[in-house]
PDB file of C-alpha atoms in Angstrom:
ATOM      1  CA  MET A1178     -22.713  34.435   3.346  1.00 42.00           C
ATOM      2  CA  SER A1179     -21.224  33.387   0.057  1.00 40.00           C
ATOM      3  CA  VAL A1180     -22.809  30.894  -2.236  1.00 40.00           C
ATOM      4  CA  GLY A1181     -20.292  28.901  -4.252  1.00 42.00           C
ATOM      5  CA  ASN A1182     -20.921  27.498  -7.673  1.00 39.00           C
ATOM      6  CA  PRO A1183     -21.556  23.772  -7.957  1.00 39.00           C
ATOM      7  CA  ARG A1184     -18.446  21.781  -8.739  1.00 38.00           C
ATOM      8  CA  SER A1185     -17.719  21.339 -12.414  1.00 38.00           C
ATOM      9  CA  GLY A1186     -19.559  18.381 -13.878  1.00 40.00           C
ATOM     10  CA  ARG A1187     -21.941  18.126 -10.941  1.00 39.00           C
ATOM     11  CA  ARG A1188     -25.016  19.947 -12.055  1.00 42.00           C
ATOM     12  CA  PRO A1189     -28.016  19.533  -9.814  1.00 44.00           C
ATOM     13  CA  GLY A1190     -30.312  16.930 -11.326  1.00 45.00           C
ATOM     14  CA  ARG A1191     -34.031  17.353 -11.736  1.00 50.00           C
ATOM     15  CA  SER A1192     -36.439  15.037  -9.945  1.00 56.00           C
ATOM     16  CA  GLY A1193     -36.296  11.596 -11.503  1.00 86.00           C
ATOM     17  CA  THR A1194     -32.947  12.148 -13.218  1.00 88.00           C
ATOM     18  CA  ARG A1195     -31.385   9.032 -11.703  1.00 89.00           C
ATOM     19  CA  GLU A1196     -34.312   6.872 -12.794  1.00 90.00           C
ATOM     20  CA  ALA A1197     -34.282   8.399 -16.283  1.00 92.00           C
ATOM     21  CA  ILE A1198     -30.586   7.553 -16.626  1.00 93.00           C
ATOM     22  CA  LEU A1199     -31.203   3.976 -15.462  1.00 90.00           C
ATOM     23  CA  ASP A1200     -34.087   3.533 -17.907  1.00 89.00           C
ATOM     24  CA  ALA A1201     -31.982   4.891 -20.765  1.00 91.00           C
ATOM     25  CA  ALA A1202     -29.040   2.715 -19.731  1.00 89.00           C
ATOM     26  CA  ARG A1203     -31.140  -0.461 -19.700  1.00 85.00           C
ATOM     27  CA  GLU A1204     -32.438   0.357 -23.173  1.00 87.00           C
ATOM     28  CA  ARG A1205     -29.050   1.207 -24.641  1.00 88.00           C
ATOM     29  CA  PHE A1206     -27.275  -1.771 -23.045  1.00 84.00           C
ATOM     30  CA  ALA A1207     -29.992  -4.097 -24.367  1.00 80.00           C
ATOM     31  CA  GLU A1208     -29.787  -2.589 -27.863  1.00 84.00           C
ATOM     32  CA  ALA A1209     -26.049  -2.159 -28.260  1.00 83.00           C
ATOM     33  CA  GLY A1210     -24.432  -4.306 -25.571  1.00 80.00           C
ATOM     34  CA  PHE A1211     -22.093  -3.108 -22.849  1.00 81.00           C
ATOM     35  CA  ASP A1212     -19.065  -2.422 -25.030  1.00 82.00           C
ATOM     36  CA  ARG A1213     -20.864  -0.379 -27.712  1.00 86.00           C
ATOM     37  CA  ALA A1214     -23.225   1.596 -25.465  1.00 89.00           C
ATOM     38  CA  SER A1215     -21.446   4.846 -24.587  1.00 92.00           C
ATOM     39  CA  ILE A1216     -22.043   7.099 -21.615  1.00 93.00           C
ATOM     40  CA  ARG A1217     -22.732   9.910 -24.087  1.00 94.00           C
ATOM     41  CA  SER A1218     -25.433   7.933 -25.902  1.00 93.00           C
ATOM     42  CA  ILE A1219     -27.066   7.012 -22.588  1.00 93.00           C
ATOM     43  CA  ALA A1220     -26.983  10.637 -21.462  1.00 94.00           C
ATOM     44  CA  THR A1221     -28.523  11.750 -24.759  1.00 93.00           C
ATOM     45  CA  ALA A1222     -31.326   9.200 -24.416  1.00 93.00           C
ATOM     46  CA  ALA A1223     -31.973  10.406 -20.850  1.00 92.00           C
ATOM     47  CA  SER A1224     -31.752  14.095 -21.912  1.00 93.00           C
ATOM     48  CA  VAL A1225     -28.992  14.854 -19.404  1.00 93.00           C
ATOM     49  CA  ASP A1226     -25.379  15.987 -19.516  1.00 93.00           C
ATOM     50  CA  PRO A1227     -22.910  13.052 -19.588  1.00 92.00           C
ATOM     51  CA  ALA A1228     -21.293  14.511 -16.453  1.00 93.00           C
ATOM     52  CA  LEU A1229     -24.517  13.754 -14.563  1.00 92.00           C
ATOM     53  CA  VAL A1230     -24.258  10.089 -15.500  1.00 93.00           C
ATOM     54  CA  HIS A1231     -20.772   9.961 -13.999  1.00 91.00           C
ATOM     55  CA  HIS A1232     -21.948  11.950 -10.977  1.00 92.00           C
ATOM     56  CA  TYR A1233     -24.714   9.478 -10.159  1.00 92.00           C
ATOM     57  CA  PHE A1234     -23.031   6.224 -11.168  1.00 90.00           C
ATOM     58  CA  GLY A1235     -19.282   6.629 -11.652  1.00 89.00           C
ATOM     59  CA  THR A1236     -17.961   4.276 -14.321  1.00 88.00           C
ATOM     60  CA  LYS A1237     -19.882   2.604 -17.118  1.00 87.00           C
ATOM     61  CA  GLN A1238     -19.555  -0.768 -15.368  1.00 83.00           C
ATOM     62  CA  GLU A1239     -20.976   0.714 -12.172  1.00 85.00           C
ATOM     63  CA  LEU A1240     -23.884   2.087 -14.213  1.00 89.00           C
ATOM     64  CA  PHE A1241     -24.447  -1.343 -15.747  1.00 84.00           C
ATOM     65  CA  THR A1242     -24.419  -2.952 -12.292  1.00 81.00           C
ATOM     66  CA  ALA A1243     -26.998  -0.411 -11.095  1.00 84.00           C
ATOM     67  CA  ALA A1244     -29.141  -0.880 -14.203  1.00 82.00           C
ATOM     68  CA  LEU A1245     -29.287  -4.608 -13.511  1.00 76.00           C
ATOM     69  CA  GLU A1246     -29.970  -3.931  -9.805  1.00 76.00           C
ATOM     70  CA  LEU A1247     -27.107  -6.173  -8.730  1.00 73.00           C
ATOM     71  CA  PRO A1248     -26.334  -5.888  -4.995  1.00 68.00           C
ATOM     72  CA  ILE A1249     -22.606  -6.452  -5.485  1.00 73.00           C
ATOM     73  CA  ASP A1250     -19.965  -5.121  -7.853  1.00 75.00           C
ATOM     74  CA  PRO A1251     -18.873  -7.934 -10.223  1.00 79.00           C
ATOM     75  CA  GLU A1252     -15.269  -6.791  -9.709  1.00 80.00           C
ATOM     76  CA  VAL A1253     -15.332  -8.551  -6.332  1.00 79.00           C
ATOM     77  CA  VAL A1254     -15.285 -11.854  -8.209  1.00 84.00           C
ATOM     78  CA  LEU A1255     -13.519 -10.752 -11.391  1.00 87.00           C
ATOM     79  CA  THR A1256     -10.356  -9.549  -9.628  1.00 90.00           C
ATOM     80  CA  GLN A1257      -9.953 -12.934  -7.916  1.00 89.00           C
ATOM     81  CA  VAL A1258     -10.406 -14.773 -11.197  1.00 90.00           C
ATOM     82  CA  ALA A1259      -8.005 -12.450 -13.029  1.00 91.00           C
ATOM     83  CA  ALA A1260      -5.285 -13.113 -10.439  1.00 94.00           C
ATOM     84  CA  ALA A1261      -5.584 -16.916 -10.693  1.00 94.00           C
ATOM     85  CA  PRO A1262      -3.090 -18.960 -12.740  1.00 96.00           C
ATOM     86  CA  LEU A1263      -4.662 -20.441 -15.875  1.00 95.00           C
ATOM     87  CA  GLU A1264      -4.441 -23.984 -14.511  1.00 95.00           C
ATOM     88  CA  GLU A1265      -6.375 -22.988 -11.376  1.00 95.00           C
ATOM     89  CA  LEU A1266      -9.201 -21.049 -13.021  1.00 94.00           C
ATOM     90  CA  GLY A1267     -11.858 -23.726 -12.481  1.00 94.00           C
ATOM     91  CA  GLU A1268     -11.511 -24.007  -8.718  1.00 95.00           C
ATOM     92  CA  THR A1269     -10.930 -20.263  -8.332  1.00 94.00           C
ATOM     93  CA  ILE A1270     -14.142 -19.407 -10.200  1.00 93.00           C
ATOM     94  CA  VAL A1271     -16.220 -21.831  -8.133  1.00 93.00           C
ATOM     95  CA  ARG A1272     -14.690 -20.643  -4.850  1.00 93.00           C
ATOM     96  CA  ALA A1273     -15.130 -16.939  -5.689  1.00 91.00           C
ATOM     97  CA  VAL A1274     -18.688 -17.243  -6.983  1.00 88.00           C
ATOM     98  CA  VAL A1275     -19.997 -19.566  -4.272  1.00 91.00           C
ATOM     99  CA  THR A1276     -18.391 -17.416  -1.563  1.00 90.00           C
ATOM    100  CA  VAL A1277     -20.493 -14.493  -2.831  1.00 84.00           C
ATOM    101  CA  TRP A1278     -23.637 -16.646  -2.924  1.00 85.00           C
ATOM    102  CA  ASP A1279     -23.020 -17.707   0.686  1.00 87.00           C
ATOM    103  CA  SER A1280     -22.188 -14.197   1.950  1.00 83.00           C
ATOM    104  CA  PRO A1281     -24.631 -11.688   3.489  1.00 79.00           C
ATOM    105  CA  VAL A1282     -25.357 -10.313  -0.001  1.00 75.00           C
ATOM    106  CA  GLY A1283     -25.988 -13.817  -1.281  1.00 74.00           C
ATOM    107  CA  THR A1284     -29.773 -13.778  -0.976  1.00 77.00           C
ATOM    108  CA  PRO A1285     -30.292 -10.492  -2.845  1.00 75.00           C
ATOM    109  CA  ALA A1286     -27.553 -11.468  -5.317  1.00 73.00           C
ATOM    110  CA  VAL A1287     -29.255 -14.756  -6.173  1.00 76.00           C
ATOM    111  CA  ALA A1288     -32.622 -12.965  -6.384  1.00 75.00           C
ATOM    112  CA  ALA A1289     -31.111 -10.396  -8.749  1.00 71.00           C
ATOM    113  CA  PHE A1290     -29.659 -13.083 -11.006  1.00 71.00           C
ATOM    114  CA  ARG A1291     -32.963 -14.974 -11.029  1.00 71.00           C
ATOM    115  CA  SER A1292     -34.781 -11.756 -11.955  1.00 69.00           C
ATOM    116  CA  LEU A1293     -32.163 -11.012 -14.597  1.00 66.00           C
ATOM    117  CA  LEU A1294     -32.697 -14.410 -16.208  1.00 65.00           C
ATOM    118  CA  THR A1295     -36.495 -14.504 -15.988  1.00 66.00           C
ATOM    119  CA  ASN A1296     -37.844 -10.954 -16.039  1.00 61.00           C
ATOM    120  CA  ALA A1297     -35.274  -8.676 -17.657  1.00 58.00           C
ATOM    121  CA  ASP A1298     -34.571  -8.299 -21.348  1.00 62.00           C
ATOM    122  CA  PRO A1299     -32.525 -11.394 -22.332  1.00 69.00           C
ATOM    123  CA  ALA A1300     -30.140  -9.104 -24.216  1.00 71.00           C
ATOM    124  CA  LEU A1301     -29.165  -7.480 -20.916  1.00 73.00           C
ATOM    125  CA  ALA A1302     -28.396 -10.857 -19.372  1.00 71.00           C
ATOM    126  CA  ARG A1303     -26.336 -11.900 -22.393  1.00 74.00           C
ATOM    127  CA  SER A1304     -24.437  -8.616 -22.421  1.00 74.00           C
ATOM    128  CA  PHE A1305     -23.658  -8.892 -18.707  1.00 76.00           C
ATOM    129  CA  LEU A1306     -22.481 -12.480 -19.036  1.00 75.00           C
ATOM    130  CA  LEU A1307     -20.446 -12.165 -22.234  1.00 75.00           C
ATOM    131  CA  GLU A1308     -19.096  -8.614 -22.039  1.00 76.00           C
ATOM    132  CA  ILE A1309     -18.386  -8.308 -18.305  1.00 77.00           C
ATOM    133  CA  VAL A1310     -18.327 -11.643 -16.479  1.00 78.00           C
ATOM    134  CA  LEU A1311     -16.692 -13.788 -19.173  1.00 82.00           C
ATOM    135  CA  LYS A1312     -14.806 -11.231 -21.260  1.00 82.00           C
ATOM    136  CA  ASP A1313     -11.352 -11.616 -19.699  1.00 89.00           C
ATOM    137  CA  VAL A1314     -11.709 -15.362 -19.135  1.00 92.00           C
ATOM    138  CA  ARG A1315     -12.762 -15.823 -22.763  1.00 91.00           C
ATOM    139  CA  ALA A1316      -9.587 -14.135 -23.949  1.00 92.00           C
ATOM    140  CA  ARG A1317      -7.367 -16.177 -21.620  1.00 95.00           C
ATOM    141  CA  VAL A1318      -8.758 -19.562 -22.678  1.00 95.00           C
ATOM    142  CA  ASP A1319      -8.948 -18.917 -26.422  1.00 95.00           C
ATOM    143  CA  SER A1320      -6.677 -21.840 -27.296  1.00 94.00           C
ATOM    144  CA  PRO A1321      -6.792 -23.019 -29.984  1.00 94.00           C
ATOM    145  CA  PRO A1322      -7.855 -19.629 -31.335  1.00 95.00           C
ATOM    146  CA  GLY A1323     -11.597 -19.348 -31.856  1.00 94.00           C
ATOM    147  CA  THR A1324     -12.614 -21.607 -28.956  1.00 95.00           C
ATOM    148  CA  GLY A1325     -12.783 -18.947 -26.226  1.00 93.00           C
ATOM    149  CA  ASP A1326     -16.494 -18.250 -26.652  1.00 91.00           C
ATOM    150  CA  LYS A1327     -17.433 -21.919 -26.567  1.00 94.00           C
ATOM    151  CA  ARG A1328     -15.199 -22.645 -23.577  1.00 95.00           C
ATOM    152  CA  SER A1329     -16.440 -19.748 -21.451  1.00 92.00           C
ATOM    153  CA  VAL A1330     -20.122 -20.388 -22.192  1.00 91.00           C
ATOM    154  CA  LEU A1331     -19.734 -24.094 -21.369  1.00 93.00           C
ATOM    155  CA  ALA A1332     -18.157 -23.089 -18.058  1.00 92.00           C
ATOM    156  CA  ALA A1333     -21.012 -20.636 -17.426  1.00 89.00           C
ATOM    157  CA  SER A1334     -23.551 -23.396 -18.022  1.00 90.00           C
ATOM    158  CA  GLN A1335     -21.891 -25.442 -15.265  1.00 91.00           C
ATOM    159  CA  LEU A1336     -22.039 -22.477 -12.871  1.00 88.00           C
ATOM    160  CA  ALA A1337     -25.696 -21.856 -13.712  1.00 86.00           C
ATOM    161  CA  GLY A1338     -26.478 -25.476 -12.853  1.00 90.00           C
ATOM    162  CA  LEU A1339     -24.563 -25.123  -9.600  1.00 91.00           C
ATOM    163  CA  LEU A1340     -26.531 -21.983  -8.720  1.00 87.00           C
ATOM    164  CA  VAL A1341     -29.848 -23.723  -9.332  1.00 88.00           C
ATOM    165  CA  THR A1342     -28.805 -26.827  -7.391  1.00 93.00           C
ATOM    166  CA  ARG A1343     -27.294 -25.061  -4.369  1.00 91.00           C
ATOM    167  CA  LYS A1344     -29.391 -21.908  -4.002  1.00 86.00           C
ATOM    168  CA  LEU A1345     -32.741 -22.477  -5.698  1.00 84.00           C
ATOM    169  CA  LEU A1346     -33.492 -26.190  -5.294  1.00 89.00           C
ATOM    170  CA  HIS A1347     -31.315 -26.656  -2.165  1.00 92.00           C
ATOM    171  CA  LEU A1348     -30.379 -30.189  -3.205  1.00 94.00           C
ATOM    172  CA  GLU A1349     -28.203 -32.005  -0.695  1.00 96.00           C
ATOM    173  CA  PRO A1350     -25.342 -32.581  -0.268  1.00 96.00           C
ATOM    174  CA  ILE A1351     -24.475 -29.713  -2.646  1.00 95.00           C
ATOM    175  CA  ALA A1352     -26.648 -27.208  -0.750  1.00 94.00           C
ATOM    176  CA  SER A1353     -24.595 -27.487   2.430  1.00 95.00           C
ATOM    177  CA  MET A1354     -21.230 -28.591   1.049  1.00 96.00           C
ATOM    178  CA  PRO A1355     -18.332 -26.401   2.280  1.00 96.00           C
ATOM    179  CA  VAL A1356     -17.044 -24.003  -0.357  1.00 95.00           C
ATOM    180  CA  ASP A1357     -13.576 -25.577  -0.588  1.00 95.00           C
ATOM    181  CA  GLU A1358     -15.018 -29.070  -0.987  1.00 96.00           C
ATOM    182  CA  LEU A1359     -17.408 -27.835  -3.663  1.00 96.00           C
ATOM    183  CA  ALA A1360     -14.590 -26.062  -5.490  1.00 96.00           C
ATOM    184  CA  LYS A1361     -12.506 -29.240  -5.534  1.00 96.00           C
ATOM    185  CA  ALA A1362     -15.488 -31.303  -6.757  1.00 96.00           C
ATOM    186  CA  VAL A1363     -16.826 -28.971  -9.459  1.00 96.00           C
ATOM    187  CA  GLY A1364     -13.712 -26.965 -10.322  1.00 96.00           C
ATOM    188  CA  PRO A1365     -12.110 -29.708 -12.470  1.00 97.00           C
ATOM    189  CA  ASN A1366     -15.206 -29.862 -14.701  1.00 95.00           C
ATOM    190  CA  ILE A1367     -15.060 -26.125 -15.284  1.00 95.00           C
ATOM    191  CA  GLN A1368     -11.303 -26.354 -15.786  1.00 96.00           C
ATOM    192  CA  HIS A1369     -11.841 -28.971 -18.482  1.00 97.00           C
ATOM    193  CA  TYR A1370     -14.228 -26.679 -20.329  1.00 96.00           C
ATOM    194  CA  LEU A1371     -11.743 -23.813 -20.082  1.00 96.00           C
ATOM    195  CA  THR A1372      -8.467 -25.542 -20.941  1.00 96.00           C
ATOM    196  CA  GLY A1373      -9.149 -29.169 -21.844  1.00 95.00           C
ATOM    197  CA  ASP A1374     -10.058 -30.892 -25.110  1.00 93.00           C
ATOM    198  CA  ILE A1375     -13.650 -29.982 -25.927  1.00 89.00           C
ATOM    199  CA  GLY A1376     -13.692 -31.516 -29.400  1.00 75.00           C
TER     200      GLY A1376
END
């Protein structure tokens, strides 16, 4: 019987390696933000080879998602938003986000976001929001130049209120409003923040 060597970059990890990587990732992401925290620096903090980080988690965004204990990859929503014409961003964002909230992963997703906002390091929540969720939108709506940050955060505040109203407080009629109806009602407000005159 022959015993082959492990595949390159896939060294067997010691007990607790995955948890050590997650702990190091949370610390580095909180300190440096998503963009500046490198896989190498996270691996160094966890005392593992960078290849092990990729082995356990894949990409840096997948590692960030795991570190935040999110039950769904943000790309599910982000790809829909990225494909939307600029003038339809408001309704598209509402439809994509609320569809996730109302899906089978909705309950753990809402619980994860609530935990992220109340129990986790606020720097992690800010990094997730600004450097992953809003990054591409911020660039698209930066007109006039310099307003992208303000526009995207105003839009996020509207979504946060919608989350609280629909999923935490269960206020009617918003709690049971069909997704398309909700998108048509709330989407224009978000669209105004993204592309309208915000003074």
